[in-house]
């Protein structure tokens, strides 16, 4: 789906994800997926350029395995130059914790670049096995 490169884009993406995956994944996993998708879209809006048309592309893939559901989220924007990175945020900082949330809730996350933009993705392994490995491809 595409959403506006605007704060409302995160809300639209969260609602669509929740509508489509409710009943297909456990509620705790769905809550993690919604939180991570909100962070990824929010970061794209705050820190990256939009894709042509002033949008951000949002996608997810659900695979059912013997161990349970496996989900990948992917948010594609027009690139930010520097790319996403985990920052150290002081207790008084008002931002800088988003990728800590992504890292803590997902099994792994990373960035793919293709010359037209960047895709930040997060994967969730079956049965909630959160490892939080950063895998970045350039």
mmCIF file of N, CA, C and O in Angstrom, residues 54-96:
data_model
loop_
_atom_site.group_PDB
_atom_site.id
_atom_site.type_symbol
_atom_site.label_atom_id
_atom_site.label_comp_id
_atom_site.label_asym_id
_atom_site.label_seq_id
_atom_site.Cartn_x
_atom_site.Cartn_y
_atom_site.Cartn_z
ATOM 1 N N UNK A 54 4.939 12.053 -3.374
ATOM 2 C CA UNK A 54 4.812 12.420 -1.965
ATOM 3 C C UNK A 54 4.325 11.288 -1.085
ATOM 4 O O UNK A 54 3.577 11.521 -0.136
ATOM 5 N N UNK A 55 4.758 10.064 -1.392
ATOM 6 C CA UNK A 55 4.262 8.902 -0.657
ATOM 7 C C UNK A 55 5.400 8.059 -0.089
ATOM 8 O O UNK A 55 6.564 8.241 -0.432
ATOM 9 N N UNK A 56 5.009 7.120 0.767
ATOM 10 C CA UNK A 56 5.868 6.083 1.330
ATOM 11 C C UNK A 56 5.166 4.759 1.020
ATOM 12 O O UNK A 56 3.942 4.657 1.161
ATOM 13 N N UNK A 57 5.917 3.771 0.584
ATOM 14 C CA UNK A 57 5.340 2.460 0.292
ATOM 15 C C UNK A 57 5.488 1.557 1.509
ATOM 16 O O UNK A 57 6.573 1.474 2.095
ATOM 17 N N UNK A 58 4.404 0.888 1.877
ATOM 18 C CA UNK A 58 4.363 0.010 3.045
ATOM 19 C C UNK A 58 3.906 -1.372 2.581
ATOM 20 O O UNK A 58 2.943 -1.490 1.831
ATOM 21 N N UNK A 59 4.628 -2.399 3.021
ATOM 22 C CA UNK A 59 4.246 -3.764 2.642
ATOM 23 C C UNK A 59 4.504 -4.704 3.803
ATOM 24 O O UNK A 59 5.334 -4.427 4.672
ATOM 25 N N UNK A 60 3.786 -5.803 3.804
ATOM 26 C CA UNK A 60 4.043 -6.860 4.759
ATOM 27 C C UNK A 60 3.768 -8.199 4.082
ATOM 28 O O UNK A 60 3.014 -8.296 3.130
ATOM 29 N N UNK A 61 4.466 -9.195 4.595
ATOM 30 C CA UNK A 61 4.311 -10.549 4.070
ATOM 31 C C UNK A 61 4.138 -11.485 5.261
ATOM 32 O O UNK A 61 4.965 -11.502 6.178
ATOM 33 N N UNK A 62 3.089 -12.261 5.225
ATOM 34 C CA UNK A 62 2.791 -13.241 6.272
ATOM 35 C C UNK A 62 3.005 -14.630 5.683
ATOM 36 O O UNK A 62 2.464 -14.950 4.617
ATOM 37 N N UNK A 63 3.822 -15.409 6.362
ATOM 38 C CA UNK A 63 4.025 -16.811 5.983
ATOM 39 C C UNK A 63 3.659 -17.663 7.189
ATOM 40 O O UNK A 63 4.069 -17.361 8.314
ATOM 41 N N UNK A 64 2.919 -18.713 6.937
ATOM 42 C CA UNK A 64 2.571 -19.635 8.008
ATOM 43 C C UNK A 64 3.552 -20.796 7.965
ATOM 44 O O UNK A 64 3.769 -21.396 6.910
ATOM 45 N N UNK A 65 4.166 -21.070 9.097
ATOM 46 C CA UNK A 65 5.119 -22.171 9.202
ATOM 47 C C UNK A 65 4.624 -23.136 10.267
ATOM 48 O O UNK A 65 3.662 -22.839 10.992
ATOM 49 N N UNK A 66 5.290 -24.262 10.378
ATOM 50 C CA UNK A 66 4.922 -25.232 11.411
ATOM 51 C C UNK A 66 5.076 -24.644 12.812
ATOM 52 O O UNK A 66 4.374 -25.034 13.736
ATOM 53 N N UNK A 67 5.996 -23.703 12.964
ATOM 54 C CA UNK A 67 6.242 -23.091 14.280
ATOM 55 C C UNK A 67 5.338 -21.905 14.559
ATOM 56 O O UNK A 67 5.335 -21.376 15.652
ATOM 57 N N UNK A 68 4.606 -21.446 13.547
ATOM 58 C CA UNK A 68 3.732 -20.300 13.727
ATOM 59 C C UNK A 68 3.932 -19.278 12.622
ATOM 60 O O UNK A 68 4.682 -19.512 11.673
ATOM 61 N N UNK A 69 3.279 -18.124 12.747
ATOM 62 C CA UNK A 69 3.376 -17.112 11.692
ATOM 63 C C UNK A 69 4.739 -16.418 11.673
ATOM 64 O O UNK A 69 5.330 -16.146 12.711
ATOM 65 N N UNK A 70 5.205 -16.146 10.467
ATOM 66 C CA UNK A 70 6.421 -15.370 10.237
ATOM 67 C C UNK A 70 6.006 -14.152 9.429
ATOM 68 O O UNK A 70 5.298 -14.276 8.432
ATOM 69 N N UNK A 71 6.430 -12.965 9.859
ATOM 70 C CA UNK A 71 5.997 -11.737 9.202
ATOM 71 C C UNK A 71 7.199 -10.862 8.889
ATOM 72 O O UNK A 71 8.109 -10.726 9.715
ATOM 73 N N UNK A 72 7.192 -10.272 7.701
ATOM 74 C CA UNK A 72 8.174 -9.252 7.362
ATOM 75 C C UNK A 72 7.415 -7.964 7.047
ATOM 76 O O UNK A 72 6.451 -7.976 6.275
ATOM 77 N N UNK A 73 7.847 -6.870 7.666
ATOM 78 C CA UNK A 73 7.349 -5.526 7.365
ATOM 79 C C UNK A 73 8.407 -4.825 6.529
ATOM 80 O O UNK A 73 9.606 -5.016 6.754
ATOM 81 N N UNK A 74 7.977 -3.970 5.593
ATOM 82 C CA UNK A 74 8.930 -3.230 4.761
ATOM 83 C C UNK A 74 8.341 -1.850 4.477
ATOM 84 O O UNK A 74 7.200 -1.738 4.045
ATOM 85 N N UNK A 75 9.146 -0.806 4.740
ATOM 86 C CA UNK A 75 8.739 0.577 4.467
ATOM 87 C C UNK A 75 9.777 1.173 3.529
ATOM 88 O O UNK A 75 10.964 1.205 3.843
ATOM 89 N N UNK A 76 9.308 1.641 2.369
ATOM 90 C CA UNK A 76 10.193 2.181 1.349
ATOM 91 C C UNK A 76 9.939 3.665 1.187
ATOM 92 O O UNK A 76 8.795 4.102 1.022
ATOM 93 N N UNK A 77 11.036 4.438 1.238
ATOM 94 C CA UNK A 77 10.951 5.892 1.081
ATOM 95 C C UNK A 77 11.960 6.337 0.033
ATOM 96 O O UNK A 77 12.634 5.522 -0.583
ATOM 97 N N UNK A 78 12.077 7.630 -0.159
ATOM 98 C CA UNK A 78 12.972 8.191 -1.164
ATOM 99 C C UNK A 78 14.409 8.333 -0.721
ATOM 100 O O UNK A 78 15.202 8.961 -1.410
ATOM 101 N N UNK A 79 14.780 7.777 0.396
ATOM 102 C CA UNK A 79 16.128 7.751 0.957
ATOM 103 C C UNK A 79 16.389 8.986 1.818
ATOM 104 O O UNK A 79 15.773 10.026 1.656
ATOM 105 N N UNK A 80 17.324 8.811 2.716
ATOM 106 C CA UNK A 80 17.675 9.883 3.642
ATOM 107 C C UNK A 80 19.142 10.243 3.560
ATOM 108 O O UNK A 80 19.605 11.095 4.312
ATOM 109 N N UNK A 81 19.867 9.596 2.686
ATOM 110 C CA UNK A 81 21.297 9.858 2.598
ATOM 111 C C UNK A 81 22.075 9.052 3.614
ATOM 112 O O UNK A 81 22.751 8.099 3.277
ATOM 113 N N UNK A 82 21.958 9.392 4.875
ATOM 114 C CA UNK A 82 22.735 8.736 5.929
ATOM 115 C C UNK A 82 22.175 7.373 6.286
ATOM 116 O O UNK A 82 22.906 6.506 6.733
ATOM 117 N N UNK A 83 20.895 7.149 6.129
ATOM 118 C CA UNK A 83 20.280 5.886 6.501
ATOM 119 C C UNK A 83 19.984 5.811 7.987
ATOM 120 O O UNK A 83 20.531 6.569 8.784
ATOM 121 N N UNK A 84 19.110 4.898 8.361
ATOM 122 C CA UNK A 84 18.742 4.770 9.775
ATOM 123 C C UNK A 84 19.870 4.163 10.601
ATOM 124 O O UNK A 84 20.639 3.335 10.107
ATOM 125 N N UNK A 85 19.960 4.607 11.837
ATOM 126 C CA UNK A 85 20.949 4.052 12.759
ATOM 127 C C UNK A 85 20.425 4.221 14.178
ATOM 128 O O UNK A 85 19.704 5.178 14.491
ATOM 129 N N UNK A 86 20.777 3.297 15.015
ATOM 130 C CA UNK A 86 20.370 3.368 16.421
ATOM 131 C C UNK A 86 21.188 4.452 17.100
ATOM 132 O O UNK A 86 22.410 4.513 16.951
ATOM 133 N N UNK A 87 20.496 5.325 17.817
ATOM 134 C CA UNK A 87 21.157 6.408 18.551
ATOM 135 C C UNK A 87 21.028 6.174 20.044
ATOM 136 O O UNK A 87 20.140 5.467 20.494
ATOM 137 N N UNK A 88 21.903 6.807 20.768
ATOM 138 C CA UNK A 88 21.801 6.791 22.227
ATOM 139 C C UNK A 88 20.987 8.019 22.620
ATOM 140 O O UNK A 88 21.343 9.141 22.278
ATOM 141 N N UNK A 89 19.890 7.779 23.312
ATOM 142 C CA UNK A 89 19.017 8.877 23.730
ATOM 143 C C UNK A 89 19.118 9.044 25.242
ATOM 144 O O UNK A 89 19.035 8.074 25.989
ATOM 145 N N UNK A 90 19.297 10.284 25.663
ATOM 146 C CA UNK A 90 19.330 10.549 27.103
ATOM 147 C C UNK A 90 17.914 10.383 27.667
ATOM 148 O O UNK A 90 16.931 10.435 26.926
ATOM 149 N N UNK A 91 17.786 10.212 28.964
ATOM 150 C CA UNK A 91 16.457 10.069 29.560
ATOM 151 C C UNK A 91 15.550 11.268 29.284
ATOM 152 O O UNK A 91 14.328 11.117 29.256
ATOM 153 N N UNK A 92 16.127 12.444 29.052
ATOM 154 C CA UNK A 92 15.324 13.634 28.805
ATOM 155 C C UNK A 92 15.031 13.873 27.330
ATOM 156 O O UNK A 92 14.238 14.761 26.991
ATOM 157 N N UNK A 93 15.644 13.104 26.435
ATOM 158 C CA UNK A 93 15.436 13.307 24.998
ATOM 159 C C UNK A 93 13.995 12.986 24.621
ATOM 160 O O UNK A 93 13.398 12.044 25.148
ATOM 161 N N UNK A 94 13.444 13.771 23.698
ATOM 162 C CA UNK A 94 12.067 13.541 23.252
ATOM 163 C C UNK A 94 11.999 12.567 22.079
ATOM 164 O O UNK A 94 10.912 12.150 21.696
ATOM 165 N N UNK A 95 13.130 12.219 21.483
ATOM 166 C CA UNK A 95 13.139 11.247 20.395
ATOM 167 C C UNK A 95 14.431 10.442 20.453
ATOM 168 O O UNK A 95 15.208 10.568 21.388
ATOM 169 N N UNK A 96 14.637 9.578 19.462
ATOM 170 C CA UNK A 96 15.861 8.792 19.412
ATOM 171 C C UNK A 96 15.723 7.377 19.928
ATOM 172 O O UNK A 96 16.707 6.654 20.051
#
